[in-house]
């Protein structure tokens, strides 16, 4: 029977000849990722074993990844104590894919997983973070779950009662214009689909624009698929996937890509002509409130943020540094840069991007989630406006319900930093 | 039977239900204080616990969209609230079932604050207006977990059956 890529992956992981949308399956999990919310996972995990007379045992510690990123370095004694408990648990349970708060091997979970080659095409990946959809960029079926569900995965090694999702096929043609990138593409798509347009479904990406796109861009697209409600986004593994895993992640084992059947069944097909796309901005307070940049030009901005699991990668920083080099961040506007990982930070240093940012007046922070979720650094004042390369702009997302967040690409963020108002990077 | 405490619009996010800045608080018993924290009056009402048992929150489309934080479910479960919404985002729905938070999907529901709703197996009846609305049944895949009383007992049973 003809299958989509996710139907194939789930069939394999569940030991079945085939699956189709709507089937209920129990796939084996190849990688189970958590961040600081491992504190809650541990609590629920121990609860599962409570009263059974058995010692809480993780099914396969080598398949568990824990990355500290949401509040690093800790902002409060409570967080620090949670992190300490997790560290002790990691040591006691032999979890090797652990990334502590470090300048070399630390970073945001959705950058660490690809960077260290933890995700491969055909894998079933679960994570206690909604943006776990990111890892579909490497041809895996990767989705977010809650902490209790993760505790169940740690115990059983399978994801219980998974309904095989329907798939929407997204075909992107044409070359992206200069200064228009993956972020603009996914913002545009979310605007088309709406915030719940892909609820309970998978977005499977095709077309020569996607084939030519780097893994970094694919990560941004799959990352934000969840903002249209998608269970996951996925780019079927291809030459670029193998190149990335070999050259950048240092993977040496065999890599087997999984492709959908040509006659697979999709609930809907969406075609996008990338060549006519202009920079897109998601306006407060919903990610699907997407407008072409011309509708919001001139909006005054007090804080620019470049970073996050969406756009904190080396090519994102390169785009921004190219625009800012030799220029100054406007008075009355502050700019914060958060490289997505320690490795990216080091590369940005080597290439001079960090110096470009600092000379322009930006503050370059340690890698991590930073202001993206509003619990840590970079809070906004009342009535302030942020323009950010992150992925969510819900009311209060950056820590203050009386502020506003616009979402954009690194190019738009950098061009706007110089002027202090939302500015079109393609304009000159 | 329950009284509608509040009616909310579409796309109520987990940031709205449980703001990210309280995510360092993880234990289900400690999360209720932060429910709808930035809706100051509603948060105060919840904390006062001065509302009838079995009270209901009515949501629009895509209730619980956004992050996977389970606190957004435990914070409501702490007040024994039921969520009735036109549609519910995937992770929030799964988390609710896993934790035993009562959620009902009712696409056509019309209800206002203070209305009395009666929830039966397949419908929601608004006793104040006299109208009835069909429920969307929970996916069959979730029944096993619901019947076990949540994912923790479900997984515990599965583990014990293993040997
Ligand atoms: S950068 Fe933001 S969206 Fe990404 S994992 Fe961190 S908090 Fe979540």
Coordinates of C-alpha atoms and ligand atoms in Angstrom, one line a residue:
Chain A
X1 CA 0.0 0.0 0.0
X2 CA 1.3 3.5 -0.9
X3 CA 2.4 5.4 2.2
X4 CA 3.5 8.9 3.1
X5 CA 6.8 9.2 4.8
X6 CA 5.4 9.3 8.3
X7 CA 3.2 6.3 7.6
X8 CA 6.3 4.4 6.5
X9 CA 8.3 5.5 9.5
X10 CA 5.6 4.5 11.9
X11 CA 5.0 1.1 10.1
X12 CA 8.7 0.3 10.6
X13 CA 8.9 1.5 14.2
X14 CA 5.7 -0.5 15.0
X15 CA 6.9 -3.6 13.3
X16 CA 4.0 -3.6 10.8
X17 CA 4.1 -4.1 7.0
X18 CA 2.2 -0.8 6.5
X19 CA 0.1 1.8 8.3
X20 CA -2.4 4.4 7.1
X21 CA -3.8 7.6 8.6
X22 CA -6.1 6.8 11.5
X23 CA -4.5 3.5 12.5
X24 CA -3.5 3.3 16.1
X25 CA 0.1 2.1 16.5
X26 CA 2.7 1.8 19.2
X27 CA 6.0 2.8 17.7
X28 CA 9.4 2.2 19.3
X29 CA 11.1 5.4 20.2
X30 CA 14.6 6.0 18.9
X31 CA 15.2 9.2 20.8
X32 CA 13.4 10.8 23.8
X33 CA 14.4 14.4 24.5
X34 CA 13.7 16.6 27.5
X35 CA 15.1 19.9 28.8
X36 CA 14.7 21.4 32.3
X37 CA 11.2 19.9 32.3
X38 CA 12.9 16.6 32.9
X39 CA 12.4 17.6 36.6
X40 CA 8.6 16.9 36.1
X41 CA 9.3 13.9 33.9
X42 CA 11.5 12.4 36.7
X43 CA 8.7 13.0 39.2
X44 CA 6.1 11.3 37.0
X45 CA 8.5 8.5 36.1
X46 CA 9.0 7.7 39.8
X47 CA 5.2 7.9 40.3
X48 CA 4.7 5.2 37.6
X49 CA 6.9 2.8 39.6
X50 CA 5.4 3.8 42.9
X51 CA 4.0 0.8 44.7
X52 CA 5.2 -1.7 42.1
X53 CA 8.1 -3.0 44.2
X54 CA 10.4 -2.4 41.2
X55 CA 13.2 0.1 40.9
X56 CA 12.5 2.9 38.4
X57 CA 14.5 1.8 35.3
X58 CA 14.8 3.7 32.0
X59 CA 14.2 1.3 29.1
X60 CA 17.4 2.5 27.3
X61 CA 19.4 5.3 28.8
X62 CA 21.4 5.7 25.5
X63 CA 18.2 6.9 23.8
X64 CA 17.4 9.6 26.3
X65 CA 18.7 13.1 25.7
X66 CA 18.5 15.9 28.3
X67 CA 19.6 19.4 27.4
X68 CA 19.6 22.4 29.7
X69 CA 18.5 25.5 27.7
X70 CA 15.4 27.1 28.9
X71 CA 16.8 28.9 31.9
X72 CA 20.6 28.9 31.6
X73 CA 22.4 29.9 33.6
X74 CA 19.7 29.4 36.2
X75 CA 17.7 32.6 37.0
X76 CA 16.4 31.4 40.4
X77 CA 17.2 29.1 43.2
X78 CA 14.2 27.0 42.2
X79 CA 15.5 26.4 38.7
X80 CA 19.0 25.8 39.9
X81 CA 17.7 23.2 42.3
X82 CA 15.7 21.5 39.6
X83 CA 18.8 21.4 37.4
X84 CA 20.8 19.9 40.2
X85 CA 18.2 17.2 40.7
X86 CA 18.3 16.4 37.0
X87 CA 22.1 16.3 37.0
X88 CA 22.0 13.7 39.8
X89 CA 19.3 11.7 38.0
X90 CA 21.4 11.7 34.8
X91 CA 24.5 10.4 36.6
X92 CA 22.6 7.8 38.5
X93 CA 20.8 6.5 35.4
X94 CA 23.7 6.5 33.0
X95 CA 22.2 9.0 30.6
X96 CA 25.0 9.9 28.2
X97 CA 23.3 12.4 25.8
X98 CA 23.3 15.1 28.5
X99 CA 24.2 18.7 27.7
X100 CA 24.8 20.8 30.8
X101 CA 25.3 24.5 31.0
X102 CA 28.6 24.8 29.1
X103 CA 30.1 27.1 26.5
X104 CA 31.4 24.3 24.4
X105 CA 28.8 21.5 24.3
X106 CA 25.8 23.4 25.5
X107 CA 22.9 25.0 23.6
X108 CA 19.3 24.8 22.7
X109 CA 17.9 21.3 22.5
X110 CA 16.6 21.7 18.9
X111 CA 20.1 22.6 17.8
X112 CA 22.0 20.1 20.0
X113 CA 20.1 17.1 18.6
X114 CA 20.9 17.7 15.0
X115 CA 24.4 19.1 15.7
X116 CA 25.5 15.9 17.6
X117 CA 23.9 13.6 15.1
X118 CA 21.4 12.2 17.6
X119 CA 18.5 12.3 15.0
X120 CA 18.6 10.2 11.8
X121 CA 16.2 9.8 8.9
X122 CA 13.5 7.3 9.8
X123 CA 13.7 7.8 13.5
X124 CA 10.7 8.3 15.8
X125 CA 11.7 11.2 18.0
X126 CA 9.6 12.5 20.9
X127 CA 10.4 15.5 23.1
X128 CA 8.8 17.3 26.0
X129 CA 8.8 20.5 23.9
X130 CA 6.3 21.5 21.3
X131 CA 9.1 22.5 18.9
X132 CA 10.4 19.0 18.7
X133 CA 8.8 19.2 15.3
X134 CA 12.1 20.7 14.3
X135 CA 13.8 17.3 13.8
X136 CA 11.6 16.4 10.9
X137 CA 14.2 18.5 9.1
X138 CA 16.4 15.4 9.2
X139 CA 13.7 13.0 7.8
X140 CA 12.5 11.8 11.2
X141 CA 9.0 11.7 12.6
X142 CA 9.4 14.0 15.5
X143 CA 6.7 15.4 17.8
X144 CA 6.1 17.1 21.1
X145 CA 4.6 15.3 24.1
X146 CA 3.9 16.2 27.7
X147 CA 6.0 15.2 30.7
X148 CA 3.8 12.4 31.8
X149 CA 3.9 10.9 28.4
X150 CA 7.7 11.1 28.4
X151 CA 7.7 9.3 31.7
X152 CA 5.7 6.6 30.0
X153 CA 8.2 6.4 27.2
X154 CA 11.1 6.2 29.6
X155 CA 9.3 3.2 31.2
X156 CA 8.1 1.3 28.2
X157 CA 10.3 2.5 25.3
X158 CA 7.3 3.0 23.1
X159 CA 4.9 5.8 22.5
X160 CA 1.5 4.4 23.5
X161 CA -1.6 4.7 21.4
X162 CA -0.3 6.9 18.6
X163 CA -2.9 7.7 15.9
X164 CA -1.2 7.8 12.5
X165 CA -1.7 11.4 11.4
X166 CA -3.0 12.5 8.1
X167 CA -0.4 14.4 5.9
X168 CA -0.6 17.7 4.1
X169 CA 1.9 17.9 1.2
X170 CA 3.6 21.3 0.8
X171 CA 5.4 21.8 -2.5
X172 CA 7.6 24.8 -2.9
X173 CA 9.0 25.9 -6.2
X174 CA 11.2 28.7 -7.4
X175 CA 14.3 30.5 -6.0
X176 CA 13.8 32.6 -2.8
X177 CA 14.6 36.2 -3.6
X178 CA 17.7 37.8 -2.0
X179 CA 17.2 38.6 1.7
X180 CA 14.1 36.3 1.8
X181 CA 14.6 33.0 3.5
X182 CA 13.2 29.9 5.1
X183 CA 11.6 31.9 7.9
X184 CA 9.6 34.0 5.5
X185 CA 8.4 30.9 3.8
X186 CA 7.1 29.2 6.9
X187 CA 5.5 32.5 8.2
X188 CA 3.7 32.8 4.9
X189 CA 2.6 29.1 5.1
X190 CA 1.3 29.6 8.7
X191 CA -0.6 32.7 7.5
X192 CA -2.2 30.5 4.8
X193 CA -3.0 27.5 7.0
X194 CA -3.9 29.5 10.2
X195 CA -2.8 28.5 13.7
X196 CA -5.0 25.4 13.7
X197 CA -5.0 24.6 9.9
X198 CA -2.7 21.6 10.3
X199 CA -4.0 20.4 13.7
X200 CA -3.3 16.7 14.2
X201 CA -1.7 16.5 10.8
X202 CA 1.8 16.3 9.4
X203 CA 3.3 18.8 6.9
X204 CA 5.5 17.0 4.4
X205 CA 7.7 19.3 2.5
X206 CA 8.7 18.9 -1.2
X207 CA 9.8 20.9 -4.2
X208 CA 13.1 22.1 -5.5
X209 CA 13.2 25.1 -3.1
X210 CA 13.2 22.6 -0.2
X211 CA 15.7 20.3 -2.0
X212 CA 18.1 23.2 -2.4
X213 CA 17.6 24.4 1.1
X214 CA 20.3 23.8 3.8
X215 CA 19.4 21.7 6.9
X216 CA 19.5 25.0 8.9
X217 CA 16.6 26.4 6.8
X218 CA 14.7 23.1 7.0
X219 CA 15.0 23.1 10.7
X220 CA 13.4 26.6 10.8
X221 CA 10.5 25.4 8.7
X222 CA 9.9 22.2 10.6
X223 CA 10.4 24.1 13.9
X224 CA 7.5 26.4 13.1
X225 CA 5.2 23.7 11.6
X226 CA 3.7 23.4 15.1
X227 CA 2.5 27.0 14.9
X228 CA 0.0 25.8 12.3
X229 CA -1.0 23.1 14.8
X230 CA 0.9 20.4 13.0
X231 CA 1.9 17.2 14.9
X232 CA 5.2 17.5 12.9
X233 CA 6.8 18.9 9.9
X234 CA 9.1 16.6 7.8
X235 CA 11.5 16.9 4.9
X236 CA 12.1 13.4 3.6
X237 CA 15.8 12.6 4.0
X238 CA 18.0 13.3 0.9
X239 CA 21.5 14.2 -0.1
X240 CA 21.6 17.3 2.0
X241 CA 20.5 15.3 5.0
X242 CA 23.3 12.9 4.5
X243 CA 25.8 15.7 3.9
X244 CA 24.7 17.5 7.0
X245 CA 24.9 14.4 9.2
X246 CA 28.3 13.3 7.8
X247 CA 30.0 16.7 7.5
X248 CA 28.5 18.8 10.3
X249 CA 27.4 16.2 12.8
X250 CA 30.2 13.7 12.2
X251 CA 28.0 10.7 11.8
X252 CA 29.9 7.7 10.5
X253 CA 27.3 4.9 10.7
X254 CA 25.1 4.0 7.7
X255 CA 22.3 6.5 7.0
X256 CA 19.1 5.2 5.4
X257 CA 16.7 7.8 4.1
X258 CA 13.0 7.1 3.9
X259 CA 11.0 8.6 1.0
X260 CA 7.2 8.6 0.6
X261 CA 5.6 6.5 -2.2
X262 CA 4.9 8.5 -5.3
X263 CA 1.2 7.6 -5.0
X264 CA 0.9 8.2 -1.3
X265 CA -2.4 9.8 -0.1
X266 CA -2.4 13.3 1.1
X267 CA -5.4 15.2 2.6
X268 CA -4.4 18.3 0.9
X269 CA -1.6 19.7 -1.3
X270 CA -0.4 23.3 -1.1
X271 CA 1.8 24.8 -3.8
X272 CA 4.0 27.8 -3.0
X273 CA 5.9 29.9 -5.5
X274 CA 8.9 31.1 -3.5
X275 CA 10.2 33.4 -6.1
X276 CA 7.4 36.0 -5.5
X277 CA 7.7 35.9 -1.7
X278 CA 8.6 39.1 0.2
X279 CA 9.7 39.3 3.8
X280 CA 6.9 38.3 6.2
X281 CA 6.1 39.5 9.7
X282 CA 3.8 37.8 12.3
X283 CA 2.0 40.5 14.2
X284 CA 0.8 40.5 17.8
X285 CA -0.5 38.4 19.4
X286 CA -0.9 35.4 17.1
X287 CA 1.6 33.6 15.0
X288 CA -0.9 33.3 12.1
X289 CA -1.4 37.1 12.1
X290 CA 1.1 37.2 9.2
X291 CA 1.5 40.2 7.0
X292 CA 3.8 41.1 4.2
X293 CA 6.4 43.5 5.6
X294 CA 5.1 46.5 3.6
X295 CA 2.0 46.5 5.9
X296 CA 4.0 47.1 9.0
X297 CA 6.9 49.2 7.8
X298 CA 7.9 52.0 10.2
X299 CA 6.6 50.3 13.4
X300 CA 8.8 51.5 16.2
X301 CA 10.8 48.7 18.0
X302 CA 12.5 48.9 21.4
X303 CA 14.0 45.4 21.4
X304 CA 15.5 43.3 18.6
X305 CA 16.1 39.6 19.3
X306 CA 18.1 37.3 17.1
X307 CA 18.4 33.7 18.2
X308 CA 16.3 30.7 19.3
X309 CA 15.8 27.3 18.0
X310 CA 14.2 28.9 14.9
X311 CA 16.9 31.3 13.8
X312 CA 20.0 31.2 16.0
X313 CA 22.1 29.2 13.6
X314 CA 25.3 30.2 11.9
X315 CA 23.7 31.2 8.6
X316 CA 21.2 33.3 10.4
X317 CA 23.9 35.1 12.3
X318 CA 25.8 35.5 9.0
X319 CA 22.9 37.2 7.4
X320 CA 22.5 39.6 10.3
X321 CA 26.2 40.3 10.6
X322 CA 26.4 41.2 6.9
X323 CA 23.7 43.8 7.4
X324 CA 25.1 45.2 10.6
X325 CA 28.8 45.3 9.8
X326 CA 30.1 48.8 10.2
X327 CA 26.6 50.1 11.2
X328 CA 25.1 51.0 14.6
X329 CA 21.9 49.8 16.4
X330 CA 19.6 52.8 16.5
X331 CA 19.4 54.8 19.7
X332 CA 16.3 53.9 21.7
X333 CA 16.5 50.3 20.4
X334 CA 18.5 47.5 22.1
X335 CA 19.6 44.4 20.3
X336 CA 20.1 40.9 21.9
X337 CA 21.8 38.1 20.0
X338 CA 21.6 34.5 21.3
X339 CA 23.5 31.9 19.2
X340 CA 21.7 28.6 19.3
X341 CA 24.6 26.6 20.6
X342 CA 28.1 26.9 22.0
X343 CA 29.5 25.5 18.8
X344 CA 27.7 28.1 16.8
X345 CA 28.9 30.8 19.2
X346 CA 32.5 29.7 18.6
X347 CA 32.1 29.7 14.9
X348 CA 30.5 33.1 15.0
X349 CA 33.5 34.3 16.9
X350 CA 35.9 32.8 14.4
X351 CA 34.2 34.4 11.5
X352 CA 34.0 37.8 13.2
X353 CA 30.2 37.9 13.5
X354 CA 30.3 38.4 17.2
X355 CA 32.6 41.4 16.8
X356 CA 30.3 42.8 14.1
X357 CA 27.4 42.6 16.5
X358 CA 29.2 44.1 19.4
X359 CA 30.7 47.0 17.4
X360 CA 27.2 47.7 16.2
X361 CA 26.0 47.9 19.8
X362 CA 24.2 44.5 20.2
X363 CA 24.6 42.5 23.3
X364 CA 25.7 38.9 22.5
X365 CA 24.4 36.6 25.2
X366 CA 25.2 33.0 26.1
X367 CA 23.5 30.4 24.0
X368 CA 20.1 29.1 25.2
X369 CA 16.5 30.0 25.0
X370 CA 17.1 33.5 26.4
X371 CA 14.1 35.9 26.1
X372 CA 12.2 33.5 23.7
X373 CA 9.9 32.3 26.5
X374 CA 10.0 35.3 28.8
X375 CA 11.3 33.7 32.0
X376 CA 14.9 34.8 31.9
X377 CA 16.9 37.5 30.3
X378 CA 15.6 40.2 28.0
X379 CA 12.1 41.0 29.5
X380 CA 10.1 43.8 27.9
X381 CA 8.8 46.9 29.6
X382 CA 5.1 47.9 29.6
X383 CA 4.0 48.9 26.1
X384 CA 7.3 48.0 24.5
X385 CA 7.6 46.3 21.2
X386 CA 10.0 43.5 20.3
X387 CA 10.9 42.3 16.8
X388 CA 12.3 38.8 17.1
X389 CA 13.4 35.9 15.1
X390 CA 11.8 33.5 17.6
X391 CA 8.7 31.5 16.9
X392 CA 5.9 32.6 19.2
X393 CA 4.3 36.0 19.9
X394 CA 1.4 35.1 22.2
X395 CA 0.5 37.8 24.7
X396 CA 3.1 37.7 27.5
X397 CA 5.4 35.4 25.6
X398 CA 8.4 37.6 26.3
X399 CA 7.5 37.9 30.0
X400 CA 5.2 40.9 29.9
X401 CA 1.5 40.7 28.9
X402 CA 1.6 44.4 28.4
X403 CA 4.1 44.2 25.6
X404 CA 4.0 43.2 21.9
X405 CA 6.1 40.8 19.9
X406 CA 6.5 40.7 16.1
X407 CA 8.2 37.7 14.5
X408 CA 10.5 38.0 11.5
X409 CA 13.6 36.7 9.7
X410 CA 17.2 37.5 10.8
X411 CA 17.5 39.9 7.8
X412 CA 14.4 41.9 8.8
X413 CA 15.6 42.0 12.4
X414 CA 19.0 43.2 11.5
X415 CA 17.8 45.8 9.0
X416 CA 15.3 47.1 11.6
X417 CA 18.0 47.3 14.4
X418 CA 19.8 50.0 12.4
X419 CA 16.7 52.1 11.9
X420 CA 14.8 51.3 15.1
X421 CA 11.6 50.7 13.1
X422 CA 10.5 47.7 11.1
X423 CA 12.5 47.9 7.9
X424 CA 12.5 45.9 4.7
X425 CA 15.9 44.4 4.1
X426 CA 15.1 44.0 0.4
X427 CA 14.4 47.7 -0.1
X428 CA 17.8 48.8 -1.3
Chain B
X1 CA -24.0 19.7 35.6
X2 CA -21.8 22.7 36.0
X3 CA -21.7 26.5 35.9
X4 CA -19.8 28.3 33.2
X5 CA -17.1 30.4 35.1
X6 CA -15.7 32.1 32.0
X7 CA -16.0 32.0 28.3
X8 CA -12.8 32.5 26.3
X9 CA -12.1 33.2 22.6
X10 CA -10.2 31.1 20.0
X11 CA -6.5 30.2 20.2
X12 CA -6.2 30.3 24.0
X13 CA -2.5 29.4 24.3
X14 CA -0.7 27.6 27.1
X15 CA 1.1 30.9 27.8
X16 CA -2.4 32.3 28.6
X17 CA -3.4 29.4 30.8
X18 CA 0.0 29.1 32.5
X19 CA 2.6 31.8 31.7
X20 CA 6.0 30.5 30.8
X21 CA 7.6 32.5 33.7
X22 CA 6.2 30.0 36.2
X23 CA 7.5 26.9 34.4
X24 CA 10.1 26.3 37.1
X25 CA 7.1 25.3 39.2
X26 CA 6.5 21.7 38.1
X27 CA 4.7 19.7 40.8
X28 CA 1.1 19.3 39.9
X29 CA 0.1 20.2 43.5
X30 CA 1.9 23.6 43.2
X31 CA 0.7 24.8 39.8
X32 CA -2.9 25.8 40.4
X33 CA -2.0 29.2 41.9
X34 CA -0.7 30.4 38.5
X35 CA -3.8 29.4 36.5
X36 CA -4.6 32.2 34.0
X37 CA -2.2 34.4 36.0
X38 CA -2.3 37.4 33.7
X39 CA -6.1 37.5 33.7
X40 CA -5.9 38.9 37.2
X41 CA -9.5 38.8 38.1
X42 CA -10.1 35.3 36.9
X43 CA -6.9 34.1 38.7
X44 CA -8.2 35.7 41.9
X45 CA -11.6 34.0 41.5
X46 CA -9.9 30.7 41.1
X47 CA -7.6 31.2 44.0
X48 CA -10.5 32.1 46.2
X49 CA -12.1 28.8 45.4
X50 CA -15.4 30.6 45.8
X51 CA -17.2 28.8 42.9
X52 CA -19.4 25.8 42.7
X53 CA -17.9 22.3 42.3
X54 CA -17.8 21.0 38.7
X55 CA -17.4 24.4 37.2
X56 CA -16.7 24.8 33.5
X57 CA -14.3 26.9 31.4
X58 CA -15.7 27.4 27.9
X59 CA -13.1 27.9 25.1
X60 CA -13.3 28.5 21.4
X61 CA -11.3 26.9 18.7
X62 CA -7.8 25.5 19.2
X63 CA -7.9 25.7 23.0
X64 CA -4.5 25.0 24.6
X65 CA -2.4 25.7 21.5
X66 CA 1.3 26.4 21.9
X67 CA 3.8 24.7 24.2
X68 CA 3.8 21.2 25.6
X69 CA 3.9 22.3 29.2
X70 CA 1.8 20.0 31.3
X71 CA 1.4 22.7 33.9
X72 CA -1.4 24.1 31.7
X73 CA -3.4 20.9 32.5
X74 CA -2.4 20.4 36.1
X75 CA -3.2 24.0 36.9
X76 CA -6.8 23.5 35.8
X77 CA -7.2 20.1 37.2
X78 CA -6.2 21.5 40.6
X79 CA -9.6 23.3 40.7
X80 CA -11.5 20.3 39.3
X81 CA -12.5 22.4 36.3
X82 CA -13.9 20.9 33.1
X83 CA -12.9 22.5 29.8
X84 CA -15.5 22.6 27.0
X85 CA -14.1 23.9 23.8
X86 CA -14.9 24.0 20.1
X87 CA -11.6 22.3 19.3
X88 CA -8.5 21.4 21.3
X89 CA -4.9 21.5 20.3
X90 CA -3.2 18.1 20.1
X91 CA -0.7 18.2 22.9
X92 CA -3.1 19.9 25.3
X93 CA -5.7 17.2 24.6
X94 CA -3.3 14.4 25.0
X95 CA -1.9 15.9 28.3
X96 CA -5.4 16.4 29.6
X97 CA -6.2 12.7 29.0
X98 CA -2.9 11.7 30.5
X99 CA -3.5 13.7 33.6
X100 CA -7.3 13.1 33.9
X101 CA -8.3 16.7 33.3
X102 CA -11.9 16.6 32.0
X103 CA -12.1 18.0 28.5
X104 CA -15.1 18.0 26.1
X105 CA -15.0 18.9 22.4
X106 CA -18.2 20.6 21.4
X107 CA -17.8 22.4 18.0
X108 CA -21.2 24.2 18.0
X109 CA -21.5 25.1 21.6
X110 CA -23.0 28.5 22.5
X111 CA -22.8 29.4 26.2
X112 CA -22.3 32.5 28.3
X113 CA -20.8 33.1 31.7
X114 CA -23.1 31.9 34.4
X115 CA -25.0 29.4 32.2
X116 CA -25.6 25.9 33.5
X117 CA -24.3 23.1 31.3
X118 CA -25.2 19.4 31.5
X119 CA -22.6 17.2 30.0
X120 CA -23.8 13.7 29.0
X121 CA -21.9 11.0 27.2
X122 CA -22.4 12.4 23.7
X123 CA -23.8 15.9 24.1
X124 CA -23.6 19.2 26.1
X125 CA -27.0 20.7 27.1
X126 CA -27.1 24.3 27.9
X127 CA -29.9 24.3 30.5
X128 CA -30.0 28.1 30.6
X129 CA -30.9 28.4 26.9
X130 CA -32.4 25.0 26.6
X131 CA -30.2 24.1 23.6
X132 CA -28.3 20.9 23.1
X133 CA -25.0 20.4 21.2
X134 CA -23.3 17.3 20.0
X135 CA -19.9 16.3 21.4
X136 CA -17.0 15.0 19.3
X137 CA -16.0 11.7 20.8
X138 CA -12.5 11.2 22.1
X139 CA -10.4 9.2 19.7
X140 CA -10.5 5.5 20.4
X141 CA -6.8 5.5 20.8
X142 CA -7.2 7.4 24.1
X143 CA -9.8 5.2 25.7
X144 CA -7.4 2.8 27.2
X145 CA -5.7 5.6 29.1
X146 CA -9.0 7.2 30.1
X147 CA -10.3 3.9 31.4
X148 CA -7.2 3.3 33.4
X149 CA -7.6 6.7 35.1
X150 CA -4.7 8.4 33.4
X151 CA -1.4 7.6 31.8
X152 CA 0.4 6.9 35.1
X153 CA -1.8 4.0 36.1
X154 CA -2.1 2.9 32.5
X155 CA 1.7 2.7 32.1
X156 CA 2.1 1.0 35.5
X157 CA -0.4 -1.7 34.5
X158 CA 1.5 -2.2 31.2
X159 CA 4.8 -2.5 33.1
X160 CA 3.4 -5.0 35.6
X161 CA 2.0 -7.1 32.8
X162 CA 5.4 -7.4 31.3
X163 CA 6.6 -10.1 33.5
Ligands
LIG1 S1 14.3 28.8 21.9 FE1 12.2 29.3 22.5 S2 10.9 28.0 21.2 FE2 13.0 27.2 21.1 S3 13.1 25.6 22.7 FE3 13.8 27.5 23.6 S4 12.0 28.4 24.5 FE4 11.3 26.8 23.1

